[in-house]
Amino acid sequence: MTVRSSPSGVSGETGARRSALRPAAVGRVLATGVTGLVLLLLTLVVVRLPWMGDLGIHAATVQRLRHAPLAPGNPLVDANTPSPYYSPWTLVLGGVARATGLDVFVVLRLAAAAGLALLVTGVWRYVRTLSAHPAAPVLALLSLLFLWGTEPLLWSGFTGLHSLALTAAYPSTFTLGLAFHFWTWLSGALRRPAGWGVWLGLGVLWAVILLCHQFSGVVTTAGAAATVAAARPGRAVWPRLGGALLLG
């Protein structure tokens, strides 16, 4: 005897399934749309590049490195003294300005675009090491931009939307983007067998982050320590990890 299911029962199950899936799909589309608008806003920030905060200091730093990369002097005063504002990243920007002849603020706009691109892609890649949910990277990015309370923190290294709009061209944005890529790379090296080249590369990247922005370097180091502690690596990993630490 053949038993046939009731069409009404099948349609009821299909409708229930659709009603269960629809809110999640709508939520993903909404989150993606909001993220797109935020990225568009940040792109407009790069174009405008607000003259506030320490932008003038960073412009002076790049300008000094453009004219005298080996002996730039102090970017704040007319003195041949060292400055903490010089770093591998600002040296690259000074080299770009020197080689292309671009205005220093055009170079800073390029720096802002590079920093934001590194930050967005870094967050996306790192979140993928924690969750496979399709909406996870989008929600993480929105949380990183908006969940900072009611009082804006306008400071380098803080990624609230208001702060990031002012500091997009700063080395802190560039190094924080590198930090997320560093954590992603480190997570992969701890989960899968990785050779000495990978670990030494991690050491070099860690050193670059520390040299470019010390505050971001501290955050990067704390995140790396937490990643290693959570992974509980075996004995075979520790010599390579030690090599990365020594190189960094």
Short mmCIF file of C-alpha atoms in Angstrom, two decimals:
data_model
loop_
_atom_site.label_atom_id
_atom_site.label_comp_id
_atom_site.label_asym_id
_atom_site.label_seq_id
_atom_site.Cartn_x
_atom_site.Cartn_y
_atom_site.Cartn_z
CA MET A 1 0.00 0.00 0.00
CA THR A 2 1.34 3.42 -0.97
CA VAL A 3 1.07 6.19 1.56
CA ARG A 4 0.94 9.68 0.13
CA SER A 5 1.66 12.75 2.16
CA SER A 6 -0.91 15.46 2.27
CA PRO A 7 -0.16 18.42 -0.03
CA SER A 8 -1.35 20.75 2.67
CA GLY A 9 1.13 19.21 5.09
CA VAL A 10 4.01 19.65 2.64
CA SER A 11 3.07 23.23 1.89
CA GLY A 12 2.77 23.91 5.60
CA GLU A 13 6.26 22.58 6.25
CA THR A 14 7.66 24.60 3.33
CA GLY A 15 5.96 27.75 4.55
CA ALA A 16 7.29 27.24 8.06
CA ARG A 17 10.79 26.69 6.71
CA ARG A 18 10.57 29.84 4.60
CA SER A 19 9.26 31.88 7.50
CA ALA A 20 12.14 30.63 9.65
CA LEU A 21 14.75 31.47 7.05
CA ARG A 22 13.35 34.80 5.92
CA PRO A 23 14.32 36.89 9.00
CA ALA A 24 17.90 35.60 8.90
CA ALA A 25 18.21 36.36 5.19
CA VAL A 26 16.72 39.82 5.66
CA GLY A 27 19.10 40.45 8.54
CA ARG A 28 22.12 39.48 6.46
CA VAL A 29 21.04 41.70 3.58
CA LEU A 30 20.37 44.60 5.94
CA ALA A 31 23.73 44.22 7.69
CA THR A 32 25.53 44.00 4.36
CA GLY A 33 23.75 47.10 3.10
CA VAL A 34 24.61 49.08 6.22
CA THR A 35 28.23 47.97 5.95
CA GLY A 36 28.31 49.10 2.33
CA LEU A 37 27.03 52.54 3.32
CA VAL A 38 29.63 52.78 6.08
CA LEU A 39 32.42 51.85 3.67
CA LEU A 40 31.13 54.48 1.25
CA LEU A 41 31.22 57.03 4.07
CA LEU A 42 34.81 56.08 4.91
CA THR A 43 35.72 56.42 1.23
CA LEU A 44 34.35 59.96 1.28
CA VAL A 45 36.42 60.58 4.41
CA VAL A 46 39.53 59.55 2.47
CA VAL A 47 38.64 62.02 -0.27
CA ARG A 48 38.00 64.87 2.15
CA LEU A 49 40.71 63.97 4.72
CA PRO A 50 39.60 66.24 7.60
CA TRP A 51 42.30 68.61 8.84
CA MET A 52 41.98 67.84 12.53
CA GLY A 53 44.00 66.28 15.31
CA ASP A 54 47.52 65.23 14.36
CA LEU A 55 47.09 65.30 10.59
CA GLY A 56 49.47 68.25 10.29
CA ILE A 57 52.13 66.39 12.27
CA HIS A 58 51.92 63.36 10.00
CA ALA A 59 52.00 65.62 6.94
CA ALA A 60 55.15 67.29 8.25
CA THR A 61 56.70 63.89 8.94
CA VAL A 62 56.11 62.67 5.39
CA GLN A 63 57.32 66.00 4.01
CA ARG A 64 60.61 65.79 5.93
CA LEU A 65 61.15 62.22 4.73
CA ARG A 66 60.41 63.28 1.18
CA HIS A 67 63.22 65.83 1.18
CA ALA A 68 65.78 64.07 3.39
CA PRO A 69 65.01 60.39 4.02
CA LEU A 70 68.37 59.68 5.69
CA ALA A 71 68.55 62.78 7.91
CA PRO A 72 65.07 64.29 8.13
CA GLY A 73 65.48 66.08 11.46
CA ASN A 74 62.58 66.80 13.76
CA PRO A 75 59.26 67.32 11.94
CA LEU A 76 57.90 69.59 14.68
CA VAL A 77 60.78 72.02 15.19
CA ASP A 78 63.77 73.18 13.18
CA ALA A 79 66.28 70.91 14.88
CA ASN A 80 68.37 67.92 13.87
CA THR A 81 66.91 65.61 16.52
CA PRO A 82 65.14 62.24 16.32
CA SER A 83 61.37 61.91 16.42
CA PRO A 84 59.02 59.07 17.41
CA TYR A 85 56.88 59.89 14.39
CA TYR A 86 59.40 58.30 12.03
CA SER A 87 58.64 54.65 11.28
CA PRO A 88 58.89 52.15 8.43
CA TRP A 89 55.41 53.17 7.25
CA THR A 90 56.12 56.91 7.18
CA LEU A 91 59.42 56.15 5.44
CA VAL A 92 57.48 54.32 2.72
CA LEU A 93 55.08 57.26 2.40
CA GLY A 94 57.98 59.69 2.18
CA GLY A 95 59.53 57.52 -0.52
CA VAL A 96 56.26 57.51 -2.47
CA ALA A 97 56.05 61.30 -2.23
CA ARG A 98 59.68 61.64 -3.33
CA ALA A 99 59.38 59.21 -6.24
CA THR A 100 56.06 60.45 -7.61
CA GLY A 101 56.17 64.14 -6.77
CA LEU A 102 52.65 63.92 -5.36
CA ASP A 103 51.47 66.46 -2.83
CA VAL A 104 51.90 65.25 0.73
CA PHE A 105 48.16 65.29 1.36
CA VAL A 106 47.55 63.16 -1.71
CA VAL A 107 50.03 60.67 -0.27
CA LEU A 108 48.18 60.76 3.05
CA ARG A 109 44.95 60.02 1.21
CA LEU A 110 46.64 56.99 -0.32
CA ALA A 111 47.79 56.01 3.18
CA ALA A 112 44.22 56.32 4.46
CA ALA A 113 42.91 54.14 1.63
CA ALA A 114 45.59 51.52 2.29
CA GLY A 115 44.95 51.56 6.03
CA LEU A 116 41.19 51.19 5.69
CA ALA A 117 41.57 48.43 3.10
CA LEU A 118 43.91 46.53 5.43
CA LEU A 119 41.54 47.02 8.36
CA VAL A 120 38.41 45.83 6.54
CA THR A 121 40.07 42.83 4.91
CA GLY A 122 41.91 41.99 8.12
CA VAL A 123 38.72 41.96 10.19
CA TRP A 124 37.00 39.88 7.52
CA ARG A 125 39.80 37.28 7.40
CA TYR A 126 40.23 37.07 11.16
CA VAL A 127 36.53 36.63 11.86
CA ARG A 128 36.52 33.78 9.36
CA THR A 129 38.96 31.94 11.67
CA LEU A 130 36.38 32.19 14.46
CA SER A 131 33.07 31.63 12.68
CA ALA A 132 31.82 30.27 9.37
CA HIS A 133 28.49 32.09 9.64
CA PRO A 134 27.90 34.16 6.48
CA ALA A 135 26.98 37.29 8.45
CA ALA A 136 29.80 37.08 11.00
CA PRO A 137 32.36 39.34 9.23
CA VAL A 138 29.76 42.00 8.47
CA LEU A 139 28.43 42.03 12.03
CA ALA A 140 31.95 42.09 13.45
CA LEU A 141 32.86 45.08 11.31
CA LEU A 142 29.73 46.96 12.35
CA SER A 143 30.42 46.14 16.01
CA LEU A 144 33.99 47.37 15.65
CA LEU A 145 32.73 50.70 14.32
CA PHE A 146 29.66 51.36 16.46
CA LEU A 147 29.81 49.55 19.82
CA TRP A 148 31.83 52.19 21.66
CA GLY A 149 29.22 53.65 24.00
CA THR A 150 27.71 57.11 23.92
CA GLU A 151 30.91 59.14 24.33
CA PRO A 152 33.18 59.20 21.25
CA LEU A 153 36.82 58.29 21.84
CA LEU A 154 38.78 60.41 19.38
CA TRP A 155 42.19 58.81 19.61
CA SER A 156 44.62 56.83 17.50
CA GLY A 157 43.98 53.11 17.65
CA PHE A 158 40.29 53.43 18.53
CA THR A 159 38.12 52.24 15.67
CA GLY A 160 34.84 53.94 16.46
CA LEU A 161 33.38 55.48 13.32
CA HIS A 162 33.96 59.06 14.50
CA SER A 163 37.54 58.34 15.56
CA LEU A 164 38.34 56.36 12.43
CA ALA A 165 37.07 59.21 10.25
CA LEU A 166 39.73 61.45 11.80
CA THR A 167 42.59 58.95 12.01
CA ALA A 168 42.23 57.01 8.76
CA ALA A 169 45.53 58.39 7.44
CA TYR A 170 47.41 57.80 10.70
CA PRO A 171 49.87 54.92 11.18
CA SER A 172 47.56 53.50 13.86
CA THR A 173 44.93 52.53 11.27
CA PHE A 174 47.54 50.92 9.04
CA THR A 175 49.07 48.92 11.90
CA LEU A 176 45.71 47.83 13.31
CA GLY A 177 44.83 46.46 9.89
CA LEU A 178 48.16 44.62 9.87
CA ALA A 179 47.35 43.29 13.35
CA PHE A 180 44.19 41.54 12.17
CA HIS A 181 46.10 39.95 9.30
CA PHE A 182 48.83 38.97 11.76
CA TRP A 183 46.32 37.24 14.05
CA THR A 184 44.80 35.45 11.05
CA TRP A 185 48.19 34.22 9.91
CA LEU A 186 49.12 33.18 13.46
CA SER A 187 45.86 31.27 13.91
CA GLY A 188 46.50 29.34 10.71
CA ALA A 189 50.08 28.53 11.71
CA LEU A 190 48.90 27.18 15.06
CA ARG A 191 46.13 25.04 13.58
CA ARG A 192 48.10 23.53 10.70
CA PRO A 193 51.75 22.49 10.40
CA ALA A 194 53.79 25.52 9.34
CA GLY A 195 57.45 25.70 8.44
CA TRP A 196 60.14 28.01 9.70
CA GLY A 197 59.51 30.48 6.88
CA VAL A 198 55.96 31.13 8.05
CA TRP A 199 57.01 31.66 11.66
CA LEU A 200 59.91 33.93 10.77
CA GLY A 201 57.57 35.91 8.54
CA LEU A 202 55.27 36.33 11.51
CA GLY A 203 58.21 37.64 13.52
CA VAL A 204 59.03 40.21 10.84
CA LEU A 205 55.41 41.34 10.62
CA TRP A 206 55.21 41.67 14.41
CA ALA A 207 58.36 43.82 14.38
CA VAL A 208 56.94 46.07 11.66
CA ILE A 209 53.75 46.60 13.67
CA LEU A 210 55.74 47.46 16.81
CA LEU A 211 57.93 49.91 14.93
CA CYS A 212 55.07 51.63 13.11
CA HIS A 213 52.81 52.25 16.11
CA GLN A 214 53.72 51.13 19.60
CA PHE A 215 50.20 51.24 21.06
CA SER A 216 48.91 49.02 18.28
CA GLY A 217 51.95 46.82 18.84
CA VAL A 218 50.93 46.27 22.47
CA VAL A 219 47.39 45.36 21.39
CA THR A 220 48.77 43.03 18.73
CA THR A 221 51.04 41.31 21.24
CA ALA A 222 48.20 40.80 23.72
CA GLY A 223 46.00 39.33 20.99
CA ALA A 224 48.80 37.04 19.84
CA ALA A 225 49.39 35.80 23.39
CA ALA A 226 45.68 35.03 23.77
CA THR A 227 45.67 33.22 20.42
CA VAL A 228 48.62 31.04 21.41
CA ALA A 229 47.14 30.29 24.84
CA ALA A 230 43.80 29.27 23.30
CA ALA A 231 45.46 27.02 20.70
CA ARG A 232 47.59 25.11 23.24
CA PRO A 233 50.27 24.25 20.68
CA GLY A 234 52.37 21.12 20.94
CA ARG A 235 56.06 20.97 21.71
CA ALA A 236 57.02 20.97 18.03
CA VAL A 237 55.62 24.49 17.62
CA TRP A 238 57.49 26.14 20.49
CA PRO A 239 60.94 26.36 18.83
CA ARG A 240 59.40 28.05 15.78
CA LEU A 241 57.39 30.36 18.00
CA GLY A 242 60.57 31.23 19.87
CA GLY A 243 62.31 32.01 16.59
CA ALA A 244 59.48 34.38 15.64
CA LEU A 245 59.76 36.10 19.03
CA LEU A 246 63.51 36.54 18.69
CA LEU A 247 63.19 37.95 15.19
CA GLY A 248 60.44 40.32 16.28
#
